[in-house]
């Protein structure tokens, strides 16, 4: 579609505020996750959104200074880092690109694939990539990724120690089984170090503006070397970013999107900008009800699907 004006720029602040209120009403249909104790204690009413466009516009609603853990929204950026630094051959020897109709932490999927991590948006695939980060210990590996992103995206990600303690206080048995299986198939050598690295990466926290800035990295790669990796990351966000819901969302909305169990969601509008949302209650697939509603409303109203 080429109407001379970028569709995202046609959004108005008033529209966004109205839709954010509707997202807040709809979010009551979701549930807070309970397997990470601290995530069950956040304010379920919070709806925060920021949209940044390549033309320099910004739209926002909700508490812009709120910090929240990114959780699985970090997975595309872990993949981006490894692709930029190691190249696609090395990375895709360690993780696949096939979608899955199984949940984010599915051991059954990993078993069915004989221990091969099917894609980098599943926990198994992200854990396999966390094993490839440089550094002596989990802290230095997480710092490495965090500093790389802070420098390139001009954001300020910070490790949230309280949520990390909460994750460590209730070790997730599914992730432990995933990592044992990955060790068995040779994709992870140091299971404790790797699981702790993965957990720390998930506990990097951001404001909504940090998340939108991260999104712009994928819209406008800072360097020629980033172009192919960035295209691959967006393709995998489209096909795998919302787990079992990815196919339906591609049909309904048509934007590369990644969710996290904290309620954070990031969508990319190629050539135009990024939409960052946070609303904690989740649907049965583990995706934020309010954030997905809001992104769908914006995308459908402005005709943003990449398939238009
Ligand atoms: N750290 C979380 C886990 O592995 C991330 C999951 C998610 O955000 O979807 O369970």
XYZ file of C-alpha atoms and ligand atoms in Angstrom:
318
model
C 0.000 0.000 0.000
C 1.476 3.398 -0.919
C -0.675 6.334 -0.092
C 2.201 8.777 0.191
C 1.763 8.995 3.958
C 3.012 6.317 6.332
C -0.062 4.761 7.947
C 1.436 4.656 11.444
C 1.961 8.426 11.340
C -1.792 8.869 10.884
C -2.499 7.575 14.379
C -3.749 10.184 16.831
C -2.931 10.392 20.522
C -6.671 10.478 21.268
C -7.308 7.215 19.401
C -4.471 5.535 21.272
C -5.816 6.661 24.647
C -9.327 5.419 23.825
C -8.021 2.023 22.688
C -5.733 1.736 25.738
C -8.803 2.157 27.981
C -10.598 -0.562 26.063
C -7.483 -2.773 26.388
C -7.623 -2.255 30.145
C -11.270 -3.443 30.248
C -10.449 -6.496 28.098
C -7.381 -7.371 30.177
C -9.762 -8.409 32.978
C -10.438 -11.544 30.931
C -6.826 -12.656 31.476
C -4.980 -14.140 34.450
C -1.707 -13.218 36.089
C 0.872 -16.014 35.814
C 1.652 -17.707 39.134
C 4.772 -19.783 38.429
C 7.037 -16.763 39.004
C 5.775 -15.493 42.388
C 6.571 -11.831 41.794
C 4.655 -11.710 38.507
C 1.505 -12.671 40.423
C 1.838 -9.517 42.531
C 1.904 -6.783 39.949
C -0.989 -4.385 39.313
C -3.170 -6.184 36.714
C -4.802 -2.885 35.670
C -1.624 -1.385 34.293
C -1.753 -0.714 30.530
C 1.275 1.077 29.109
C 2.033 1.688 25.448
C 4.585 3.618 23.415
C 4.805 3.846 19.639
C 7.878 5.253 17.907
C 7.904 5.995 14.189
C 10.844 6.293 11.841
C 9.728 9.826 11.057
C 10.416 10.750 14.688
C 6.853 10.757 16.030
C 5.949 9.212 19.362
C 2.568 8.290 20.849
C 2.040 7.018 24.352
C -0.471 6.099 27.038
C -0.124 4.845 30.627
C 2.712 5.116 33.136
C 5.815 5.740 31.039
C 8.216 5.456 33.971
C 7.072 1.983 35.049
C 9.795 -0.723 34.800
C 8.905 -4.317 34.025
C 10.885 -7.478 33.205
C 11.054 -8.259 29.507
C 11.046 -12.063 29.908
C 10.635 -13.732 26.501
C 10.596 -10.401 24.648
C 14.376 -10.702 25.053
C 14.492 -13.795 22.841
C 14.542 -11.929 19.465
C 17.386 -9.745 20.765
C 19.424 -12.688 21.982
C 18.966 -14.160 18.491
C 19.890 -10.837 16.852
C 23.075 -10.608 18.901
C 24.164 -14.142 18.091
C 23.349 -13.721 14.365
C 25.269 -10.448 14.104
C 28.283 -11.809 15.958
C 28.428 -15.452 14.849
C 26.622 -15.438 11.502
C 23.682 -17.525 10.378
C 25.586 -20.760 9.691
C 26.833 -21.061 13.285
C 23.513 -20.022 14.816
C 21.268 -22.286 12.736
C 23.490 -25.266 13.550
C 22.315 -24.810 17.123
C 18.646 -23.884 16.705
C 15.962 -24.440 14.055
C 13.485 -22.119 12.339
C 10.367 -24.305 12.380
C 7.167 -23.034 14.033
C 5.563 -25.128 16.766
C 1.997 -25.600 17.914
C 3.225 -26.425 21.414
C 3.549 -24.093 24.432
C 6.653 -21.950 25.084
C 8.195 -24.401 27.540
C 7.145 -27.658 25.861
C 9.324 -30.622 26.729
C 7.172 -32.814 24.477
C 8.200 -30.743 21.446
C 11.869 -31.081 22.313
C 11.470 -34.843 22.857
C 9.603 -35.242 19.571
C 12.486 -33.433 17.838
C 15.097 -35.715 19.464
C 16.542 -32.905 21.542
C 16.869 -30.440 18.631
C 15.635 -26.988 19.744
C 13.004 -26.211 17.153
C 13.066 -22.400 17.133
C 14.674 -19.514 19.069
C 11.355 -18.148 20.376
C 10.697 -21.291 22.425
C 12.480 -21.630 25.769
C 14.509 -24.575 24.410
C 15.869 -22.514 21.495
C 16.603 -19.433 23.589
C 18.409 -21.584 26.169
C 20.523 -23.118 23.379
C 21.444 -19.590 22.212
C 22.165 -18.386 25.771
C 24.782 -21.188 25.832
C 26.637 -19.395 23.003
C 27.138 -16.047 24.769
C 30.725 -15.202 25.733
C 31.694 -14.737 29.406
C 33.025 -16.634 32.429
C 29.761 -16.726 34.355
C 26.046 -16.055 33.966
C 26.349 -12.489 35.241
C 29.035 -11.513 32.725
C 27.144 -13.226 29.873
C 23.946 -11.366 30.672
C 25.894 -8.093 31.110
C 27.470 -8.617 27.724
C 24.105 -8.815 25.954
C 22.640 -6.018 28.069
C 25.518 -3.599 27.307
C 25.428 -4.464 23.606
C 21.731 -3.618 23.444
C 22.012 -0.502 25.593
C 24.731 0.842 23.332
C 23.129 0.038 20.026
C 19.486 0.776 20.868
C 20.171 3.741 23.183
C 18.073 2.154 25.885
C 18.705 1.424 29.556
C 17.996 -2.197 30.318
C 18.796 -3.142 33.908
C 18.858 -6.532 35.622
C 15.885 -6.681 38.029
C 17.402 -8.465 41.037
C 14.052 -8.864 42.812
C 12.453 -10.740 39.934
C 15.612 -12.811 39.478
C 15.415 -13.831 43.147
C 11.761 -14.684 42.599
C 12.612 -16.866 39.556
C 15.381 -18.589 41.539
C 13.083 -19.103 44.543
C 10.715 -21.238 42.476
C 12.919 -23.125 40.000
C 10.852 -23.939 36.953
C 10.915 -27.753 36.582
C 10.040 -27.566 32.880
C 13.042 -25.379 32.101
C 15.218 -27.742 34.160
C 13.995 -30.705 32.117
C 14.503 -28.782 28.865
C 18.085 -28.028 29.750
C 18.813 -31.614 30.786
C 17.463 -32.792 27.422
C 19.519 -30.138 25.590
C 22.606 -31.312 27.438
C 21.785 -34.874 26.369
C 21.576 -33.852 22.723
C 24.790 -31.804 22.922
C 23.353 -28.281 22.515
C 24.233 -27.201 26.056
C 27.496 -28.022 27.828
C 27.158 -26.279 31.197
C 23.535 -26.615 32.276
C 23.604 -24.570 35.510
C 25.539 -21.706 33.979
C 23.319 -21.700 30.896
C 20.021 -21.824 32.788
C 21.162 -19.013 35.053
C 22.228 -16.971 31.999
C 18.821 -17.539 30.399
C 17.017 -16.574 33.627
C 19.069 -13.400 33.999
C 18.405 -12.368 30.408
C 14.652 -12.833 30.994
C 14.933 -10.642 34.112
C 16.342 -7.636 32.272
C 13.874 -4.841 32.907
C 12.877 -1.892 30.763
C 10.567 1.088 30.587
C 8.115 1.109 27.716
C 10.341 3.600 25.911
C 13.334 1.229 26.214
C 11.216 -1.507 24.670
C 10.088 0.708 21.778
C 13.728 1.723 21.167
C 14.692 -1.957 21.023
C 11.964 -2.381 18.424
C 13.437 0.390 16.270
C 16.682 -1.614 16.082
C 14.762 -4.118 13.993
C 13.128 -1.446 11.839
C 16.274 0.490 11.077
C 19.377 -1.652 11.550
C 22.327 0.562 12.596
C 24.730 -1.125 10.191
C 24.654 -2.980 6.863
C 25.903 -6.063 8.698
C 22.665 -6.136 10.695
C 20.307 -6.164 7.738
C 20.059 -9.900 7.078
C 20.028 -10.848 10.801
C 17.302 -8.305 11.430
C 15.177 -9.694 8.571
C 15.569 -13.215 9.963
C 14.611 -12.134 13.469
C 11.434 -10.447 12.173
C 10.486 -13.519 10.145
C 10.849 -15.715 13.236
C 8.844 -13.255 15.336
C 6.047 -13.520 12.766
C 6.034 -17.326 12.586
C 6.937 -18.237 16.190
C 6.798 -15.119 18.418
C 3.398 -15.804 20.009
C 3.880 -19.571 20.332
C 0.714 -21.494 19.343
C -1.099 -18.208 18.600
C 1.459 -17.056 16.000
C -0.397 -18.285 12.897
C -3.740 -16.775 13.876
C -2.109 -13.459 14.799
C -0.288 -13.350 11.444
C -3.654 -13.753 9.708
C -5.493 -11.255 11.928
C -2.774 -8.631 12.409
C 0.218 -9.448 10.185
C 3.039 -7.871 12.219
C 6.214 -9.535 13.558
C 5.435 -9.701 17.286
C 6.996 -11.137 20.453
C 5.357 -11.599 23.830
C 6.720 -12.262 27.319
C 5.089 -13.820 30.374
C 5.319 -10.456 32.194
C 2.703 -9.055 29.783
C 5.230 -7.181 27.630
C 4.673 -7.350 23.854
C 6.642 -5.789 20.986
C 5.409 -5.457 17.396
C 7.424 -4.246 14.441
C 5.950 -2.320 11.517
C 8.633 -2.697 8.831
C 9.734 0.643 7.273
C 7.551 2.518 9.772
C 8.143 1.957 13.473
C 7.535 -0.129 16.571
C 4.691 -0.640 19.055
C 5.658 -1.535 22.649
C 2.915 -2.579 25.109
C 2.684 -3.827 28.658
C -0.443 -5.234 30.320
C 0.108 -8.170 32.729
C -2.954 -10.497 32.525
C -2.393 -13.359 30.080
C -4.561 -15.548 27.867
C -4.295 -19.373 27.972
C -1.359 -19.328 25.500
C 0.603 -17.038 27.841
C 0.222 -13.859 25.756
C -0.970 -10.513 27.173
C -4.701 -10.046 26.523
C -4.605 -6.231 26.715
C -1.425 -5.811 24.661
C -2.591 -8.107 21.857
C -5.981 -6.373 21.758
C -4.323 -2.973 21.512
C -1.880 -4.002 18.782
C -4.680 -5.630 16.807
C -6.826 -2.485 17.101
C -3.984 -0.204 15.945
C -2.915 -2.495 13.098
C -6.401 -3.137 11.743
C -7.541 0.485 12.048
C -4.483 1.812 10.209
C -4.064 -1.078 7.764
C -0.581 -1.964 9.001
C -0.388 -5.690 8.141
C 2.753 -6.451 6.147
C 0.534 -8.525 3.870
C -1.578 -5.532 2.772
N 11.589 -16.829 32.020
C 10.319 -17.273 31.533
C 10.335 -18.780 31.474
O 11.261 -19.339 30.976
C 10.056 -16.676 30.188
C 8.836 -17.209 29.535
C 8.081 -16.170 28.769
O 8.269 -14.978 28.961
O 7.243 -16.566 27.920
O 9.451 -19.432 31.927
